[in-house]
PDB file of C-alpha atoms in Angstrom:
ATOM      1  CA  UNK A  18     -29.068  33.368 -36.946  1.00 49.00           C
ATOM      2  CA  UNK A  19     -26.764  30.898 -37.714  1.00 75.00           C
ATOM      3  CA  UNK A  20     -28.638  27.671 -39.428  1.00 78.00           C
ATOM      4  CA  UNK A  21     -25.297  25.411 -39.639  1.00 84.00           C
ATOM      5  CA  UNK A  22     -25.838  24.843 -43.736  1.00 88.00           C
ATOM      6  CA  UNK A  23     -22.907  24.697 -45.723  1.00 83.00           C
ATOM      7  CA  UNK A  24     -23.255  24.889 -49.649  1.00 80.00           C
ATOM      8  CA  UNK A  25     -23.245  21.388 -51.185  1.00 79.00           C
ATOM      9  CA  UNK A  26     -21.137  21.462 -54.018  1.00 77.00           C
ATOM     10  CA  UNK A  27     -22.739  20.839 -57.471  1.00 77.00           C
ATOM     11  CA  UNK A  28     -21.478  18.429 -60.433  1.00 77.00           C
ATOM     12  CA  UNK A  29     -22.255  19.054 -64.434  1.00 73.00           C
ATOM     13  CA  UNK A  30     -22.936  22.302 -65.787  1.00 72.00           C
ATOM     14  CA  UNK A  31     -21.573  25.506 -63.874  1.00 72.00           C
ATOM     15  CA  UNK A  32     -24.776  27.579 -64.443  1.00 72.00           C
ATOM     16  CA  UNK A  33     -28.528  26.509 -63.744  1.00 69.00           C
ATOM     17  CA  UNK A  34     -30.165  29.407 -66.024  1.00 72.00           C
ATOM     18  CA  UNK A  35     -29.181  31.010 -68.886  1.00 72.00           C
ATOM     19  CA  UNK A  36     -31.149  33.584 -71.313  1.00 76.00           C
ATOM     20  CA  UNK A  37     -31.231  31.451 -74.392  1.00 73.00           C
ATOM     21  CA  UNK A  38     -29.138  34.777 -76.069  1.00 78.00           C
ATOM     22  CA  UNK A  39     -25.761  34.189 -78.019  1.00 79.00           C
ATOM     23  CA  UNK A  40     -22.691  36.691 -78.383  1.00 84.00           C
ATOM     24  CA  UNK A  41     -22.385  39.597 -75.924  1.00 85.00           C
ATOM     25  CA  UNK A  42     -26.153  39.667 -74.975  1.00 82.00           C
ATOM     26  CA  UNK A  43     -25.611  36.004 -73.316  1.00 79.00           C
ATOM     27  CA  UNK A  44     -26.369  35.787 -69.698  1.00 81.00           C
ATOM     28  CA  UNK A  45     -25.323  32.897 -67.521  1.00 75.00           C
ATOM     29  CA  UNK A  46     -25.514  32.453 -63.930  1.00 74.00           C
ATOM     30  CA  UNK A  47     -25.714  29.770 -61.248  1.00 71.00           C
ATOM     31  CA  UNK A  48     -29.279  30.736 -59.515  1.00 70.00           C
ATOM     32  CA  UNK A  49     -29.566  27.519 -57.817  1.00 72.00           C
ATOM     33  CA  UNK A  50     -28.261  25.913 -54.610  1.00 76.00           C
ATOM     34  CA  UNK A  51     -27.946  23.237 -52.265  1.00 79.00           C
ATOM     35  CA  UNK A  52     -27.519  23.516 -48.855  1.00 83.00           C
ATOM     36  CA  UNK A  53     -27.048  20.845 -46.228  1.00 85.00           C
ATOM     37  CA  UNK A  54     -25.810  20.332 -42.615  1.00 87.00           C
ATOM     38  CA  UNK A  55     -23.224  18.808 -41.543  1.00 85.00           C
ATOM     39  CA  UNK A  56     -24.926  15.820 -40.259  1.00 86.00           C
ATOM     40  CA  UNK A  57     -26.999  15.154 -43.632  1.00 83.00           C
ATOM     41  CA  UNK A  58     -23.214  15.515 -45.161  1.00 82.00           C
ATOM     42  CA  UNK A  59     -21.445  12.901 -42.953  1.00 83.00           C
ATOM     43  CA  UNK A  60     -24.534  10.588 -43.801  1.00 83.00           C
ATOM     44  CA  UNK A  61     -24.959  10.882 -47.553  1.00 82.00           C
ATOM     45  CA  UNK A  62     -21.400  11.141 -48.230  1.00 78.00           C
ATOM     46  CA  UNK A  63     -21.250   9.633 -51.597  1.00 77.00           C
ATOM     47  CA  UNK A  64     -24.247  11.836 -53.002  1.00 82.00           C
ATOM     48  CA  UNK A  65     -24.201  14.032 -55.837  1.00 79.00           C
ATOM     49  CA  UNK A  66     -26.229  17.262 -56.809  1.00 78.00           C
ATOM     50  CA  UNK A  67     -26.182  17.397 -60.632  1.00 77.00           C
ATOM     51  CA  UNK A  68     -26.988  19.796 -62.989  1.00 75.00           C
ATOM     52  CA  UNK A  69     -28.200  18.822 -66.212  1.00 71.00           C
ATOM     53  CA  UNK A  70     -28.143  20.553 -70.013  1.00 69.00           C
ATOM     54  CA  UNK A  71     -31.145  22.425 -70.627  1.00 64.00           C
ATOM     55  CA  UNK A  72     -33.229  21.405 -73.607  1.00 64.00           C
ATOM     56  CA  UNK A  73     -36.432  23.055 -73.942  1.00 64.00           C
ATOM     57  CA  UNK A  74     -36.025  25.630 -71.191  1.00 64.00           C
ATOM     58  CA  UNK A  75     -33.895  28.202 -69.835  1.00 64.00           C
ATOM     59  CA  UNK A  76     -33.430  26.002 -67.036  1.00 67.00           C
ATOM     60  CA  UNK A  77     -31.609  22.728 -66.766  1.00 69.00           C
ATOM     61  CA  UNK A  78     -32.580  19.478 -64.895  1.00 72.00           C
ATOM     62  CA  UNK A  79     -31.485  19.185 -61.043  1.00 73.00           C
ATOM     63  CA  UNK A  80     -30.764  15.857 -59.770  1.00 77.00           C
ATOM     64  CA  UNK A  81     -29.929  14.966 -56.336  1.00 78.00           C
ATOM     65  CA  UNK A  82     -28.994  11.070 -55.971  1.00 80.00           C
ATOM     66  CA  UNK A  83     -28.545  10.433 -52.581  1.00 79.00           C
ATOM     67  CA  UNK A  84     -26.406   7.596 -51.619  1.00 72.00           C
ATOM     68  CA  UNK A  85     -25.751   6.169 -48.108  1.00 65.00           C
ATOM     69  CA  UNK A  86     -21.944   5.679 -47.212  1.00 60.00           C
ATOM     70  CA  UNK A  87     -21.096   1.860 -47.714  1.00 61.00           C
ATOM     71  CA  UNK A  88     -19.143   0.533 -44.583  1.00 62.00           C
ATOM     72  CA  UNK A  89     -17.432  -2.606 -44.673  1.00 61.00           C
ATOM     73  CA  UNK A  90     -19.577  -5.546 -45.834  1.00 62.00           C
ATOM     74  CA  UNK A  91     -19.204  -9.017 -44.211  1.00 64.00           C
ATOM     75  CA  UNK A  92     -17.351 -10.609 -47.140  1.00 62.00           C
ATOM     76  CA  UNK A  93     -13.996 -12.252 -46.160  1.00 62.00           C
ATOM     77  CA  UNK A  94     -11.181 -13.826 -49.153  1.00 60.00           C
ATOM     78  CA  UNK A  95      -8.535 -15.702 -47.139  1.00 62.00           C
ATOM     79  CA  UNK A  96      -6.016 -15.381 -50.060  1.00 63.00           C
ATOM     80  CA  UNK A  97      -4.116 -18.556 -48.164  1.00 63.00           C
ATOM     81  CA  UNK A  98      -6.435 -20.789 -50.138  1.00 59.00           C
ATOM     82  CA  UNK A  99      -5.220 -19.735 -53.735  1.00 64.00           C
ATOM     83  CA  UNK A 100      -1.698 -20.955 -52.550  1.00 65.00           C
ATOM     84  CA  UNK A 101      -3.215 -24.598 -51.916  1.00 63.00           C
ATOM     85  CA  UNK A 102      -2.475 -27.205 -54.429  1.00 59.00           C
ATOM     86  CA  UNK A 103      -5.758 -28.081 -55.088  1.00 60.00           C
ATOM     87  CA  UNK A 104      -6.432 -24.473 -55.932  1.00 59.00           C
ATOM     88  CA  UNK A 105      -7.777 -24.015 -59.741  1.00 58.00           C
ATOM     89  CA  UNK A 106      -8.919 -20.897 -61.622  1.00 55.00           C
ATOM     90  CA  UNK A 107     -12.173 -21.042 -63.079  1.00 53.00           C
ATOM     91  CA  UNK A 108     -13.886 -18.198 -65.339  1.00 49.00           C
ATOM     92  CA  UNK A 109     -17.142 -19.731 -66.272  1.00 51.00           C
ATOM     93  CA  UNK A 110     -15.872 -21.013 -69.868  1.00 51.00           C
ATOM     94  CA  UNK A 111     -13.337 -23.525 -68.943  1.00 51.00           C
ATOM     95  CA  UNK A 112     -10.025 -23.359 -66.505  1.00 49.00           C
ATOM     96  CA  UNK A 113      -7.300 -21.270 -66.710  1.00 49.00           C
ATOM     97  CA  UNK A 114      -9.141 -18.745 -69.492  1.00 44.00           C
ATOM     98  CA  UNK A 115      -7.679 -15.072 -68.648  1.00 47.00           C
ATOM     99  CA  UNK A 116     -11.250 -13.198 -68.548  1.00 42.00           C
ATOM    100  CA  UNK A 117     -11.709 -10.165 -66.134  1.00 45.00           C
ATOM    101  CA  UNK A 118     -14.790 -12.293 -64.398  1.00 44.00           C
ATOM    102  CA  UNK A 119     -13.629 -15.412 -62.587  1.00 45.00           C
ATOM    103  CA  UNK A 120     -14.328 -17.942 -59.581  1.00 49.00           C
ATOM    104  CA  UNK A 121     -12.044 -20.381 -57.753  1.00 47.00           C
ATOM    105  CA  UNK A 122     -12.790 -24.075 -57.335  1.00 46.00           C
ATOM    106  CA  UNK A 123     -10.722 -26.261 -54.713  1.00 48.00           C
ATOM    107  CA  UNK A 124     -10.800 -29.936 -55.388  1.00 49.00           C
ATOM    108  CA  UNK A 125     -11.506 -32.390 -52.545  1.00 43.00           C
TER     109      UNK A 125
END
C-alpha cells in the first residue's frame, strides 16, 4: 500500500544508536527515522529533525523543531525617504555613529 510518505532528513549526528564500544567492536547505526507526507513537508518547510549527542544512554535525544513557513510581512520601507534633505541616521547613542542597529529620523 502506497502511503505517500517521504523521508524527512535528519541533521546533527549521523547515527541514532551505538553499542558504546570502542575499536573494532564499535557498532553505530541510524535506527530512528522521521517520515512525513508532501503536504506536511510543504507546510512546515523550515522544520528540522535534529539528532543530539548521547550522554547517559546508547540513544541520543531526537528533537523535531517545527517552524511554519514565514510569508511576506506587512512592513514596507520606502527607500526614497532616505534621500530626502531632512533624513538623518540615528542609532540610539547619537547621530551619525556606525552601529549595527539603527533607526532613522525625519526632520519636519
